[in-house]
Short mmCIF file of C-alpha atoms and ligand atoms in Angstrom, two decimals:
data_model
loop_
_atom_site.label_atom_id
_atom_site.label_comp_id
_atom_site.label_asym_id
_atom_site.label_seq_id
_atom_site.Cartn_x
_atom_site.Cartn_y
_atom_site.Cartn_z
CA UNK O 103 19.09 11.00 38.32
CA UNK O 104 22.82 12.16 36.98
CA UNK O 105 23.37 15.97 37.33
CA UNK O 106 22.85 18.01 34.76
CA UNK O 107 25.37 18.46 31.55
CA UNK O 108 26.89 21.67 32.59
CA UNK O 109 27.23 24.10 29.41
CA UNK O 110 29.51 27.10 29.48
CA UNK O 111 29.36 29.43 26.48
CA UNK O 112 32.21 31.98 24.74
CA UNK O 113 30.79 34.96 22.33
CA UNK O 114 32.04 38.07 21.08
CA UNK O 115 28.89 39.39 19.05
CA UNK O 116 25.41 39.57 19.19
CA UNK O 117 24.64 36.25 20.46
CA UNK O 118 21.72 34.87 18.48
CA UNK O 119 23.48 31.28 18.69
CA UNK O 120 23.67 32.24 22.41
CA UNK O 121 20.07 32.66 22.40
CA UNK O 122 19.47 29.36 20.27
CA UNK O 123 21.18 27.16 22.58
CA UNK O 124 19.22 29.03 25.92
CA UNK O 125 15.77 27.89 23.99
CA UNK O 126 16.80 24.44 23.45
CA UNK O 127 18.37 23.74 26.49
CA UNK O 128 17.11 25.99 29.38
CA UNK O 129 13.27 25.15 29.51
CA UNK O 130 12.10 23.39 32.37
CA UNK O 131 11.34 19.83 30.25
CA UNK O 132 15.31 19.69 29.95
CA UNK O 133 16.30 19.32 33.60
CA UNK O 134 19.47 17.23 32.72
CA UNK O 135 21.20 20.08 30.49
CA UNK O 136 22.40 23.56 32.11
CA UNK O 137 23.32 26.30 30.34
CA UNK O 138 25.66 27.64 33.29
CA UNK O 139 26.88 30.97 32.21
CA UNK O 140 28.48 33.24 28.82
CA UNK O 141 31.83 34.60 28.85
CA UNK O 142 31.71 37.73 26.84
CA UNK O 143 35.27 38.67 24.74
CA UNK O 144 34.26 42.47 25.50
CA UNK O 145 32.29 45.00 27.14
CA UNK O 146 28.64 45.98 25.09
CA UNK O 147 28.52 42.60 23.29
CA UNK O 148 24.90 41.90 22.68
CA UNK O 149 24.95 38.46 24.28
CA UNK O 150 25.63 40.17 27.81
CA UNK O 151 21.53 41.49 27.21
CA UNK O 152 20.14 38.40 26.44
CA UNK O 153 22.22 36.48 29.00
CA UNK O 154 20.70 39.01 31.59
CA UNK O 155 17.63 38.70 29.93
CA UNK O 156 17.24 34.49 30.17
CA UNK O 157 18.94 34.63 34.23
CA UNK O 158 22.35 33.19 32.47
CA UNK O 159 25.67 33.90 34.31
CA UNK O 160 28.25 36.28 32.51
CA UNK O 161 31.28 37.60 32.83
CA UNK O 162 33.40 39.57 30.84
CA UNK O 163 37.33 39.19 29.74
CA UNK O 164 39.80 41.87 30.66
CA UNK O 165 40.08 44.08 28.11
CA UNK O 166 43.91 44.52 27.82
CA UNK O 167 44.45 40.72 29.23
CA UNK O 168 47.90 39.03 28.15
CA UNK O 169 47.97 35.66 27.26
CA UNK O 170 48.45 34.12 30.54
CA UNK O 171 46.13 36.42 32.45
CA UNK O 172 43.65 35.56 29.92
CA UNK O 173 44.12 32.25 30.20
CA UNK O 174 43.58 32.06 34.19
CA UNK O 175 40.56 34.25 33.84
CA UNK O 176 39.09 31.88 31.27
CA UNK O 177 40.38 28.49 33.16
CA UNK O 178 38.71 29.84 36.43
CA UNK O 179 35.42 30.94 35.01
CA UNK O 180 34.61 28.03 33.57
CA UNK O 181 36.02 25.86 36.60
CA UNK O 182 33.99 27.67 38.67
CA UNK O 183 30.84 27.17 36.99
CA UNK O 184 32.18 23.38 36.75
CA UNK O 185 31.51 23.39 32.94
CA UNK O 186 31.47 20.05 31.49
CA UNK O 187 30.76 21.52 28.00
CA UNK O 188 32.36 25.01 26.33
CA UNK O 189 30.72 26.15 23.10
CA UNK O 190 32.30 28.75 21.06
CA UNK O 191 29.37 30.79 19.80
CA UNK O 192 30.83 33.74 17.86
CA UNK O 193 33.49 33.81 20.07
CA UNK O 194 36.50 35.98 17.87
CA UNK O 195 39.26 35.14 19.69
CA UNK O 196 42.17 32.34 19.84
CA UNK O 197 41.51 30.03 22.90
CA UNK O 198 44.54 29.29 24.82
CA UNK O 199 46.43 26.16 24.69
CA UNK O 200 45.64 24.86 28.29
CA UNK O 201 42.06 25.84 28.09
CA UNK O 202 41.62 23.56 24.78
CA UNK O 203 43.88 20.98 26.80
CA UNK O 204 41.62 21.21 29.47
CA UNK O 205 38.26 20.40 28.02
CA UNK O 206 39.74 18.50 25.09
CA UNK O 207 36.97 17.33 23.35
CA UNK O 208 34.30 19.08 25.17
CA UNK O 209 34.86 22.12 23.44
CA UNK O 210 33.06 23.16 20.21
CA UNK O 211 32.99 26.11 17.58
CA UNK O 212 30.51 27.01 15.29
CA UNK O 213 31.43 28.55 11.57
CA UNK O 214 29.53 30.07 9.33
CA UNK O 215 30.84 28.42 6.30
CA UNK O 216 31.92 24.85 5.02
CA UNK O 217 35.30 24.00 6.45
CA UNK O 218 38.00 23.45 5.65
CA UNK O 219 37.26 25.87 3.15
CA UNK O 220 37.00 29.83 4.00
CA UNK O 221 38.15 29.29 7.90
CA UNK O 222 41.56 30.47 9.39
CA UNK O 223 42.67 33.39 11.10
CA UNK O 224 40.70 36.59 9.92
CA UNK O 225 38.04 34.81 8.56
CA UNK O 226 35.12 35.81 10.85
CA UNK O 227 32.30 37.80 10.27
CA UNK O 228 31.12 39.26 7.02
CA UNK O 229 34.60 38.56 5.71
CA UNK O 230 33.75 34.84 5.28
CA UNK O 231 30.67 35.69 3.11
CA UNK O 232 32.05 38.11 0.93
CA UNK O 233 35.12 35.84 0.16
CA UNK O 234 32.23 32.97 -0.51
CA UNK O 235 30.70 35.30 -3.22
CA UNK O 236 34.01 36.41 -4.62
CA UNK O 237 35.06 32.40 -5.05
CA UNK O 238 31.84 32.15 -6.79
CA UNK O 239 30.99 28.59 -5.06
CA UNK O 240 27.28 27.78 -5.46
CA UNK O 241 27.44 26.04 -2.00
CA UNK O 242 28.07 27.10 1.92
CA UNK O 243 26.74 26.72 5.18
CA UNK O 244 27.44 25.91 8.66
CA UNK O 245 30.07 23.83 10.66
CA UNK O 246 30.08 22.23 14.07
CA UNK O 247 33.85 20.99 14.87
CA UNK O 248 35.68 20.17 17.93
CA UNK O 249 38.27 23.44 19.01
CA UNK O 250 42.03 22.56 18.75
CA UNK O 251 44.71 25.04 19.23
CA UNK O 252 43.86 26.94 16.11
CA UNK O 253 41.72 28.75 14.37
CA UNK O 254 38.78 26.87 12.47
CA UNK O 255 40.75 23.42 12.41
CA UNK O 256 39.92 21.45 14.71
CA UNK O 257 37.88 17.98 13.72
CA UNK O 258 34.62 18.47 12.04
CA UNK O 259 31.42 17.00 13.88
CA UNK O 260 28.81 18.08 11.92
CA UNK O 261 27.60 20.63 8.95
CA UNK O 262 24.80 21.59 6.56
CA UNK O 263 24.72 23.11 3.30
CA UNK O 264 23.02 26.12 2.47
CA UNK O 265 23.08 27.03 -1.22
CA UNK O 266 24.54 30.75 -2.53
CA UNK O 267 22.14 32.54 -5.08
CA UNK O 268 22.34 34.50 -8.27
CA UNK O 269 22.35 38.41 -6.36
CA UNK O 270 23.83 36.93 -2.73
CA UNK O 271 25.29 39.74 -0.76
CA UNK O 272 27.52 39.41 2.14
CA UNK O 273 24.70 40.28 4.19
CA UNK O 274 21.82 37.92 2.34
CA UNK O 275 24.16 35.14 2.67
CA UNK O 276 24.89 35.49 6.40
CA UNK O 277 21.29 35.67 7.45
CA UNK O 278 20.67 32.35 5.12
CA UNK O 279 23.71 30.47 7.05
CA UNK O 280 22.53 31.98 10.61
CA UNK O 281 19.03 30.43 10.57
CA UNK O 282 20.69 27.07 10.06
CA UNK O 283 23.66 27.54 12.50
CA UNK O 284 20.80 28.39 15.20
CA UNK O 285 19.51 24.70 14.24
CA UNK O 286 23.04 22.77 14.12
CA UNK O 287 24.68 24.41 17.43
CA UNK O 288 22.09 23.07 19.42
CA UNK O 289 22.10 19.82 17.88
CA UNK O 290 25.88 18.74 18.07
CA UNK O 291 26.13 20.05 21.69
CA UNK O 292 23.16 17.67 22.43
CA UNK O 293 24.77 15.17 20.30
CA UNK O 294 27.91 15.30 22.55
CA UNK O 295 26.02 15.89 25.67
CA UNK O 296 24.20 12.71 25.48
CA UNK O 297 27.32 10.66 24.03
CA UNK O 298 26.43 9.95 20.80
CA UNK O 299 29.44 11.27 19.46
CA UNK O 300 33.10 11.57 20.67
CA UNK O 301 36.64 12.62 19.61
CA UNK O 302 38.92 10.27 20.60
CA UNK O 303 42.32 10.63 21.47
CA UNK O 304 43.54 9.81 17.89
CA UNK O 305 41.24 13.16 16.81
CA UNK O 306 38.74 11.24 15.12
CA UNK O 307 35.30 11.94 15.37
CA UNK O 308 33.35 8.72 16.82
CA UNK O 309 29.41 8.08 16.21
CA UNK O 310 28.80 5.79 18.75
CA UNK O 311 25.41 6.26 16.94
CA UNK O 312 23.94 7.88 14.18
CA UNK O 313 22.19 10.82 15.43
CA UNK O 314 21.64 13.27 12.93
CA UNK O 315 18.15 13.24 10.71
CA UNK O 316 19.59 13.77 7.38
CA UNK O 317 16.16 15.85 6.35
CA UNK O 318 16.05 18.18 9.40
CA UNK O 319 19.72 17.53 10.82
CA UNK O 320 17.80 17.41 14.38
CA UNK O 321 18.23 14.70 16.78
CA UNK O 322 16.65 11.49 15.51
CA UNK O 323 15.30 10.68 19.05
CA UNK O 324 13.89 13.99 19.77
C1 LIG W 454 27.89 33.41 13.58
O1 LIG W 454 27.79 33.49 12.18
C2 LIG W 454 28.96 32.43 13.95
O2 LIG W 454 29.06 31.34 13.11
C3 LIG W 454 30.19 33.26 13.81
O3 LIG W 454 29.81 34.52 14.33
C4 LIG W 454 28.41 34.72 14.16
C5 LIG W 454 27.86 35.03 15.51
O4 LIG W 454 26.52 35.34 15.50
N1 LIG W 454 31.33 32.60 14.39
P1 LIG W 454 25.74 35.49 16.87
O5 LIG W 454 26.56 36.38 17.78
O6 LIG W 454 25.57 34.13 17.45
O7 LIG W 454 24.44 36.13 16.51
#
């Protein structure tokens, strides 16, 4: 049997996608996907708990790291843990150059909105909802996308729309959007774990086969 897909993860916050990808991937019925360990952006961050909690590796970035420090911490982590896949699961910060270069292709982000509208620098958080509401567009949701060497642009794998509502709030909107990022994460990093999608070196997005369910966007096959 081929070893497992080896899964390294990057969060800042709370971790619920975190915890999303650990059900889908870590029960014993998956044997060839591995979640392999979390790399937490700072000391407290929720996802360190539930990390401990599921028997997931962590480890935490320097706190006052420069850029290249930062980028050998980051580099060696996930070489030690000989991480195939790196998925960016509320992870605030800029990934370094060589670290994209590195796993080109292998690395994913998730963002709570439809890009490329209401992504960039700054736009994290409940920043991106309120600026949703303030636009007054009647549509959001959630976006899967390859990580290139800035923020929120890389190419776009997958999303799902989640509509906005007559009294939204920041808050109402966020929790609407979270319950379907905790369904898309884990199905593009499955998508791209089992090869039926790739970026190729022109930075398109290949389907080597259609994958998504258009009803549920789950895998077709599972
Ligand atoms: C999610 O909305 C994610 O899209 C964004 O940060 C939030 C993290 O939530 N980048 P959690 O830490 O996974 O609960």
């Amino acid at each position: 049997m081929p070893d497992a897909v080896r899964i390294a993860v990057l969060a800042s916050g709370g971790g619920s996608n975190f915890q999303a990808l650990v059900d889908r991937f870590q029960p014993a019925d998956v044997p060839d996907r591995e979640i392999v360990g979390v790399i937490a952006s700072r000391e407290g961050a929720g996802v360190l708990e539930r990390a401990r909690r599921a028997g997931v590796a962590s480890a935490v970035s320097p706190p006052s790291a420069t850029g290249d420090e930062m980028e050998m911490f980051l580099r060696r982590t996930l070489d030690e843990w000989r991480s195939d896949l790196v998925v960016l699961a509320g992870y605030m910060k800029l990934v370094p150059e060589t670290v994209v270069r590195a796993w080109w292709g292998r690395i994913l982000n998730i963002h709570p909105a439809l890009l490329p509208s209401f992504g960039g620098r700054g736009m994290y958080g409940a920043r991106v909802h309120r600026a949703v509401i303030e636009a007054g567009v009647r549509v959001t949701g959630a976006t899967v996308h390859f990580v290139d060497e800035a923020y929120d642009r890389g190419p776009i794998l997958c999303q799902w729309p989640v509509p906005v509502l007559a009294g939204d709030t920041p808050e109402s909107v966020a929790a609407r959007v979270l319950t379907v990022e905790h369904r898309i994460l884990p199905a593009a990093v499955e998508a791209l774990a089992s090869g039926a999608v790739r970026l190729d070196a022109d930075r398109r997005v290949r389907w080597v086969r259609e994958w998504f369910d258009t009803e549920t966007f789950t895998n077709r096959e599972g």
